Amino acid sequence: MPDTQALVNDFLTKLKKRKIEGSQATARQTAELLRSVISQQRVPYNNQAGALIDAVKAVGEQLIAASPVELAVGNIVRRVLHIIREEDLTLATAGIAGLNLSAVSDDEDDNDRDGNSALSAAAVAAAARSTLRPPSLQTLLEDTPDYAAVPQTSSSGGDSEGKSKSADKSSRSRKLKHDIIEAVNELIQDIATCHEQIAEQAVEHIHQNEVILTLGSSRTVLEFLCAAKEKKRSFRVFVAEGAPRYQGHLLAKDLVARGLQTTLITDSAVFAMISRVNMVIVGAHAVMANGGVIAPVGMNMVALAAQKHAVPFVVLAGSHKLCPLYPHNPEVLLNELRSPSELLDFGEFSDCMDFGSRSGSPLLHVVNPTFDYVPPKLVSLFITDTGGHNPSYMYRLIADYYSADDLVVQRRPTTGN
Amino acid sequence: MDSRRTSRAVIDPKVRQVGFFTNTPPPPDRSQSGPLAPIRSPPLADSPSPGNSLSPVMIPPPRHPSDTLLPRRPPSPSLDSDFFPPPSPTTTTSFGDFYDDVAVSPRARGSSGRGNSGKLQGASSFPGGGFEMPSVVKGASSVPASGLTTVSVVNLPPGISENAGGSVSLEGPNERNVSSKPLKEKTTKAERRALQEAQREAKAAAKAERSKAVVAPAANAKPAKAAKPASQKNDNAVGGDRPQEKDRKKDIPHPRMQYDDKSRVQKLKKRSVVKPTEARNIVELFRHLPQYEHGTQLPDLQSKFFQLDTVHPAVYKVGLQYLSGDICGGNARCIAMLQAFLEAIKDYSTPPEKTLSRDLTAKISSYVSFLIECRPLSISMGNAIRFLKGRIAKMPITLSESEAKAILQSDIDRFINEKIIVADKVIVKHAVTKIRDGDVLLTYGSSTAVEMILLHAHELGKQFRVVIVDSRPKLEGKLLLRRLVGKGLSCTYTHINAISYIMHEVTRVFLGASSILSNGTVYSRVGTACVAMVAHAFHVPVLVCCEAYKFHERVQLDSICSNELGDPDAISKVAGREDLNNFDGLDKSENLQLLNLTYDATPSDYVSMVITDYGMIPPTSVPVIVREYGRGHLWI
């Protein structure tokens, strides 16, 4: 597939050069890329899902390696993998259900199928539980075991079905791919519209005459505030400018253009102003499974100040920002140091640089990190497109979007049949 | 209520102009005060207790005397005893005599004409001013023999009227002398002469700060007529003099003037030299602070250089430097101001018919008001001005002008040296003991004290690294970085948002301060609170280095009540980021406000230690320093 490979390479270079700004754009483009990967992928008769998963994983691995801090890439890769598994399962369930209906008459047929049928029944139940249908008391009582084994069996389940139902193999394979692409399209749609769904909740959180503080720029925050404004709520927004990128300036400009009372302050004035602020509303770069937030630099300071003054610290995050990983030392490992030129002009200190040549290490270091980690205890509320959640609930919310199998996106050497 | 305390209240208001501000009754009261006075005073004066007998002097008529008297008096002892050494014997005796004259004071009521004449002057500035006159006059006439008593009598009214009127001015006491002039006319000529001589002697002996020189010639010039007409005449004569006097007094905006008070701002504007244009979009929360368009006054002022004869060129220069931001930083501003005053004092000569202490205080006040127009005073400057005025006021009148000037100049030099330069050295000595090898020291912005500490530690050969945290719009850290790197220190430079990233490796935080308030709040460059907060969250000790002359007894809980607003344009324009300077089209939008705060208040619980010239103390001990070492013995 040379054309997809070209696309992938193109995207990889973009990621590596950090040409793509913002997790939403990254997420959307990743999803689009994976969609084209899936549609181009030739599927074997057996184990179609496995083949697709392999292909997506192969691409995903490269993408993640290209930009490890852009957690949205990994999130989308995992979401797509999850979608493939889900679709495969639903197809299998439908197949088995159909099979079971027809197989009521002759028990032998049932018997000479390998022992998989019981297993796949369990898989069906588990799938039913984990997907759209809420678990009924019936299913809970019937098959409690094997829940952990479900993900493994799902791929082999496809295998067994493929064997047993050779008749409509081709139609099924087409259907699987079609369904998957449909689902990925939905995902892309979700990513594009998540801020609308978040903004819908604005009225529940912003009231008349409130004073809201935000830092840096986030499309979600902008839409959120504007949605409240459209509902005739009049309030005041303090925007911290967010050095060294000064995206707060852009946000302030947009807010003013939309008619909100906006005050632009320096980042250093956050502590001074927060005592008069009713609520801090910020966007996030990524939300970790423990409820911690990877956010634009400076956010931890704002969160601490908010905590000191007991101001609610609200994080808006689309579902593509929910990352199933637990952070370890995120300040360093999930961070990125940007160019010092944002702080000091190039050559500004060139006359001082040679002082360090004696000892071998330069005297002057410039640190310019991109992200900050806000621990979950400082966050009051997450507002996602599915509603508001406590930080302690995020792990559960995240579990809905990902399958435990995909947390480590690495091709296992044994995956090939 | 012992006598000593009240007598010390006489001296007190000069220093503590802030505390009595709120007592100033609204203007309507003033007009009423005169007519009401004679009616009210008789019953009061008849009461035998000394506390009540004071009331006609002190209490604005509308209130009930016994109610107001008691609440008002307690503050004076508590405040005074902190700042002043044990009273000199003369002041104590003076009070004893004051009781005498108070006891006789009922007689004064009889002549309501006199009461009114006194009021004519007093009422113009202080509501209570009118009433003290009669009683004082009586006192003077009833005990004419002793020189000391008369001094005490003359001495006391200023202080009391100051208490009652709650003058805004820093030069209130001198003012009172003018109004007490007519009193003397009521005695006979011989008596008066004797009295004046006695006064002078007693004054010199008691080191009373009040100057009689102005009073004496004026009094001598008056013919010895019947008391009443003479006093009225004199009133008129002085009345012509008064408007200027009053004007000058009001020239100085109150240090904590609220700029949302329209009428006051209007008054201030009429007098101001700088005539700044007000900023258009002021943040609602900060209406009480002055916010002006920057950059417009400077050329304007420069062109006015040759027209403004009231302001000494040295002061003018410093003012312009404040305005343009060439001088910034608490110590630098304070030293520049004091040196400008030094120049001004050097070139000063007392105009004929005026006393040095009065006229020079007025001069300094007008300079100060000019400087305030250029940039609001820092707390340290306020303290320095207070010191200087205290010195001027304490100047014995017997000194010749050149002597007095020499003393004042050496006082200023001593202040700069002891309170700033030596204090910094002591702080460095203390702070260096807190730096160990391998430390990573974080500092924010640019503080002279911290810079000296770092350089000194480096000279001592300590191995440490410095993290300089900086923030817009001033980016003072860059200058510090350049100086430190130039001296060979290993530095890391970052911006304030990255503070939580860098704090992991930091072992000590050294911060400078503009002032430390008596509740331990550190009032400093905006952003200091953030740094201290993050350090606190990461369990890194925060050491605040601040000279003790910057301590202030006022308290503040947040950064909003009192602050300074910088140039809002500095916020919208990011140097080197032309792509961001995109507010041009939106400048006129009502919705956009740019807020450039200069200071913030760091709560004391983030501060581990305050390093000051009196040693290393916890922030809770700041009020102790203010109390024990405050202006009391060291500055006098």
PDB file of N, CA and C in Angstrom, chain B residues 183-231:
ATOM      1  N   LEU B 183      -4.239  83.977  69.788  1.00  0.00           N
ATOM      2  CA  LEU B 183      -4.414  83.802  71.228  1.00  0.00           C
ATOM      3  C   LEU B 183      -3.641  84.851  71.981  1.00  0.00           C
ATOM      4  N   LYS B 184      -2.455  85.042  71.546  1.00  0.00           N
ATOM      5  CA  LYS B 184      -1.564  85.899  72.319  1.00  0.00           C
ATOM      6  C   LYS B 184      -2.043  87.333  72.361  1.00  0.00           C
ATOM      7  N   GLU B 185      -2.809  87.689  71.399  1.00  0.00           N
ATOM      8  CA  GLU B 185      -3.253  89.076  71.351  1.00  0.00           C
ATOM      9  C   GLU B 185      -4.150  89.424  72.522  1.00  0.00           C
ATOM     10  N   LYS B 186      -4.618  88.423  73.171  1.00  0.00           N
ATOM     11  CA  LYS B 186      -5.596  88.712  74.207  1.00  0.00           C
ATOM     12  C   LYS B 186      -4.954  89.089  75.526  1.00  0.00           C
ATOM     13  N   THR B 187      -3.703  88.892  75.625  1.00  0.00           N
ATOM     14  CA  THR B 187      -3.034  89.328  76.843  1.00  0.00           C
ATOM     15  C   THR B 187      -2.509  90.734  76.651  1.00  0.00           C
ATOM     16  N   THR B 188      -2.042  91.285  77.705  1.00  0.00           N
ATOM     17  CA  THR B 188      -1.479  92.624  77.574  1.00  0.00           C
ATOM     18  C   THR B 188      -0.125  92.534  76.902  1.00  0.00           C
ATOM     19  N   LYS B 189       0.327  93.670  76.470  1.00  0.00           N
ATOM     20  CA  LYS B 189       1.556  93.665  75.690  1.00  0.00           C
ATOM     21  C   LYS B 189       2.719  93.138  76.537  1.00  0.00           C
ATOM     22  N   ALA B 190       2.802  93.653  77.724  1.00  0.00           N
ATOM     23  CA  ALA B 190       3.920  93.261  78.584  1.00  0.00           C
ATOM     24  C   ALA B 190       3.873  91.752  78.840  1.00  0.00           C
ATOM     25  N   GLU B 191       2.680  91.361  79.167  1.00  0.00           N
ATOM     26  CA  GLU B 191       2.526  89.945  79.437  1.00  0.00           C
ATOM     27  C   GLU B 191       2.967  89.125  78.233  1.00  0.00           C
ATOM     28  N   ARG B 192       2.550  89.622  77.102  1.00  0.00           N
ATOM     29  CA  ARG B 192       2.833  88.880  75.887  1.00  0.00           C
ATOM     30  C   ARG B 192       4.323  88.784  75.627  1.00  0.00           C
ATOM     31  N   ARG B 193       4.968  89.901  75.832  1.00  0.00           N
ATOM     32  CA  ARG B 193       6.412  89.911  75.585  1.00  0.00           C
ATOM     33  C   ARG B 193       7.078  88.885  76.484  1.00  0.00           C
ATOM     34  N   ALA B 194       6.744  89.020  77.748  1.00  0.00           N
ATOM     35  CA  ALA B 194       7.345  88.111  78.717  1.00  0.00           C
ATOM     36  C   ALA B 194       7.055  86.678  78.313  1.00  0.00           C
ATOM     37  N   LEU B 195       5.828  86.549  77.907  1.00  0.00           N
ATOM     38  CA  LEU B 195       5.391  85.211  77.495  1.00  0.00           C
ATOM     39  C   LEU B 195       6.207  84.676  76.335  1.00  0.00           C
ATOM     40  N   GLN B 196       6.430  85.526  75.389  1.00  0.00           N
ATOM     41  CA  GLN B 196       7.168  85.074  74.211  1.00  0.00           C
ATOM     42  C   GLN B 196       8.599  84.719  74.557  1.00  0.00           C
ATOM     43  N   GLU B 197       9.173  85.550  75.357  1.00  0.00           N
ATOM     44  CA  GLU B 197      10.546  85.247  75.752  1.00  0.00           C
ATOM     45  C   GLU B 197      10.580  83.889  76.444  1.00  0.00           C
ATOM     46  N   ALA B 198       9.655  83.781  77.356  1.00  0.00           N
ATOM     47  CA  ALA B 198       9.602  82.529  78.117  1.00  0.00           C
ATOM     48  C   ALA B 198       9.379  81.357  77.171  1.00  0.00           C
ATOM     49  N   GLN B 199       8.527  81.607  76.244  1.00  0.00           N
ATOM     50  CA  GLN B 199       8.246  80.543  75.291  1.00  0.00           C
ATOM     51  C   GLN B 199       9.501  80.106  74.562  1.00  0.00           C
ATOM     52  N   ARG B 200      10.215  81.075  74.108  1.00  0.00           N
ATOM     53  CA  ARG B 200      11.395  80.736  73.324  1.00  0.00           C
ATOM     54  C   ARG B 200      12.366  79.898  74.134  1.00  0.00           C
ATOM     55  N   GLU B 201      12.588  80.388  75.305  1.00  0.00           N
ATOM     56  CA  GLU B 201      13.536  79.664  76.148  1.00  0.00           C
ATOM     57  C   GLU B 201      13.055  78.244  76.395  1.00  0.00           C
ATOM     58  N   ALA B 202      11.815  78.224  76.773  1.00  0.00           N
ATOM     59  CA  ALA B 202      11.273  76.907  77.118  1.00  0.00           C
ATOM     60  C   ALA B 202      11.317  75.978  75.923  1.00  0.00           C
ATOM     61  N   LYS B 203      11.033  76.568  74.833  1.00  0.00           N
ATOM     62  CA  LYS B 203      11.056  75.767  73.608  1.00  0.00           C
ATOM     63  C   LYS B 203      12.412  75.151  73.395  1.00  0.00           C
ATOM     64  N   ALA B 204      13.395  76.013  73.404  1.00  0.00           N
ATOM     65  CA  ALA B 204      14.747  75.535  73.154  1.00  0.00           C
ATOM     66  C   ALA B 204      15.100  74.468  74.175  1.00  0.00           C
ATOM     67  N   ALA B 205      14.741  74.750  75.391  1.00  0.00           N
ATOM     68  CA  ALA B 205      15.106  73.818  76.448  1.00  0.00           C
ATOM     69  C   ALA B 205      14.408  72.481  76.249  1.00  0.00           C
ATOM     70  N   ALA B 206      13.145  72.558  75.954  1.00  0.00           N
ATOM     71  CA  ALA B 206      12.365  71.319  75.875  1.00  0.00           C
ATOM     72  C   ALA B 206      12.524  70.640  74.531  1.00  0.00           C
ATOM     73  N   LYS B 207      13.256  71.247  73.648  1.00  0.00           N
ATOM     74  CA  LYS B 207      13.401  70.733  72.280  1.00  0.00           C
ATOM     75  C   LYS B 207      12.033  70.545  71.624  1.00  0.00           C
ATOM     76  N   ALA B 208      11.194  71.465  71.929  1.00  0.00           N
ATOM     77  CA  ALA B 208       9.883  71.375  71.308  1.00  0.00           C
ATOM     78  C   ALA B 208      10.028  71.691  69.834  1.00  0.00           C
ATOM     79  N   GLU B 209       9.312  70.981  69.046  1.00  0.00           N
ATOM     80  CA  GLU B 209       9.540  71.105  67.618  1.00  0.00           C
ATOM     81  C   GLU B 209       8.808  72.302  67.028  1.00  0.00           C
ATOM     82  N   ARG B 210       7.886  72.832  67.819  1.00  0.00           N
ATOM     83  CA  ARG B 210       7.100  73.914  67.242  1.00  0.00           C
ATOM     84  C   ARG B 210       7.937  75.174  67.079  1.00  0.00           C
ATOM     85  N   SER B 211       7.731  75.884  66.088  1.00  0.00           N
ATOM     86  CA  SER B 211       8.507  77.108  65.869  1.00  0.00           C
ATOM     87  C   SER B 211       7.661  78.309  66.231  1.00  0.00           C
ATOM     88  N   LYS B 212       8.251  79.158  66.992  1.00  0.00           N
ATOM     89  CA  LYS B 212       7.514  80.346  67.394  1.00  0.00           C
ATOM     90  C   LYS B 212       7.950  81.569  66.608  1.00  0.00           C
ATOM     91  N   ALA B 213       8.994  81.370  65.836  1.00  0.00           N
ATOM     92  CA  ALA B 213       9.596  82.545  65.206  1.00  0.00           C
ATOM     93  C   ALA B 213       8.607  83.307  64.345  1.00  0.00           C
ATOM     94  N   VAL B 214       7.763  82.557  63.681  1.00  0.00           N
ATOM     95  CA  VAL B 214       6.798  83.233  62.833  1.00  0.00           C
ATOM     96  C   VAL B 214       5.781  83.965  63.677  1.00  0.00           C
ATOM     97  N   VAL B 215       5.422  83.306  64.713  1.00  0.00           N
ATOM     98  CA  VAL B 215       4.390  83.880  65.564  1.00  0.00           C
ATOM     99  C   VAL B 215       4.894  85.176  66.194  1.00  0.00           C
ATOM    100  N   ALA B 216       6.111  85.113  66.647  1.00  0.00           N
ATOM    101  CA  ALA B 216       6.610  86.244  67.416  1.00  0.00           C
ATOM    102  C   ALA B 216       6.591  87.560  66.658  1.00  0.00           C
ATOM    103  N   PRO B 217       7.175  87.633  65.493  1.00  0.00           N
ATOM    104  CA  PRO B 217       7.145  88.932  64.806  1.00  0.00           C
ATOM    105  C   PRO B 217       5.736  89.385  64.505  1.00  0.00           C
ATOM    106  N   ALA B 218       4.924  88.479  64.103  1.00  0.00           N
ATOM    107  CA  ALA B 218       3.551  88.846  63.788  1.00  0.00           C
ATOM    108  C   ALA B 218       2.863  89.388  65.022  1.00  0.00           C
ATOM    109  N   ALA B 219       3.116  88.729  66.095  1.00  0.00           N
ATOM    110  CA  ALA B 219       2.468  89.163  67.323  1.00  0.00           C
ATOM    111  C   ALA B 219       2.997  90.521  67.760  1.00  0.00           C
ATOM    112  N   ASN B 220       4.262  90.691  67.595  1.00  0.00           N
ATOM    113  CA  ASN B 220       4.853  91.956  68.000  1.00  0.00           C
ATOM    114  C   ASN B 220       4.321  93.110  67.178  1.00  0.00           C
ATOM    115  N   ALA B 221       4.076  92.843  65.977  1.00  0.00           N
ATOM    116  CA  ALA B 221       3.607  93.898  65.096  1.00  0.00           C
ATOM    117  C   ALA B 221       2.236  94.406  65.508  1.00  0.00           C
ATOM    118  N   LYS B 222       1.492  93.570  66.157  1.00  0.00           N
ATOM    119  CA  LYS B 222       0.136  93.981  66.512  1.00  0.00           C
ATOM    120  C   LYS B 222       0.161  94.971  67.658  1.00  0.00           C
ATOM    121  N   PRO B 223      -0.640  95.971  67.554  1.00  0.00           N
ATOM    122  CA  PRO B 223      -0.743  96.873  68.693  1.00  0.00           C
ATOM    123  C   PRO B 223      -1.495  96.211  69.825  1.00  0.00           C
ATOM    124  N   ALA B 224      -1.187  96.616  71.005  1.00  0.00           N
ATOM    125  CA  ALA B 224      -1.839  96.000  72.153  1.00  0.00           C
ATOM    126  C   ALA B 224      -3.175  96.658  72.392  1.00  0.00           C
ATOM    127  N   LYS B 225      -4.137  96.226  71.729  1.00  0.00           N
ATOM    128  CA  LYS B 225      -5.483  96.801  71.854  1.00  0.00           C
ATOM    129  C   LYS B 225      -6.331  95.901  72.716  1.00  0.00           C
ATOM    130  N   ALA B 226      -7.566  96.158  72.679  1.00  0.00           N
ATOM    131  CA  ALA B 226      -8.478  95.238  73.356  1.00  0.00           C
ATOM    132  C   ALA B 226      -8.345  93.875  72.694  1.00  0.00           C
ATOM    133  N   ALA B 227      -8.546  92.939  73.484  1.00  0.00           N
ATOM    134  CA  ALA B 227      -8.241  91.578  73.013  1.00  0.00           C
ATOM    135  C   ALA B 227      -9.051  91.208  71.793  1.00  0.00           C
ATOM    136  N   LYS B 228     -10.316  91.483  71.859  1.00  0.00           N
ATOM    137  CA  LYS B 228     -11.180  90.982  70.791  1.00  0.00           C
ATOM    138  C   LYS B 228     -10.853  91.543  69.412  1.00  0.00           C
ATOM    139  N   PRO B 229     -10.863  92.853  69.268  1.00  0.00           N
ATOM    140  CA  PRO B 229     -10.583  93.379  67.937  1.00  0.00           C
ATOM    141  C   PRO B 229      -9.225  92.933  67.416  1.00  0.00           C
ATOM    142  N   ALA B 230      -8.283  92.909  68.305  1.00  0.00           N
ATOM    143  CA  ALA B 230      -6.949  92.537  67.851  1.00  0.00           C
ATOM    144  C   ALA B 230      -6.962  91.128  67.283  1.00  0.00           C
ATOM    145  N   SER B 231      -7.604  90.319  67.991  1.00  0.00           N
ATOM    146  CA  SER B 231      -7.585  88.924  67.539  1.00  0.00           C
ATOM    147  C   SER B 231      -8.285  88.799  66.199  1.00  0.00           C
TER     148      SER B 231
END
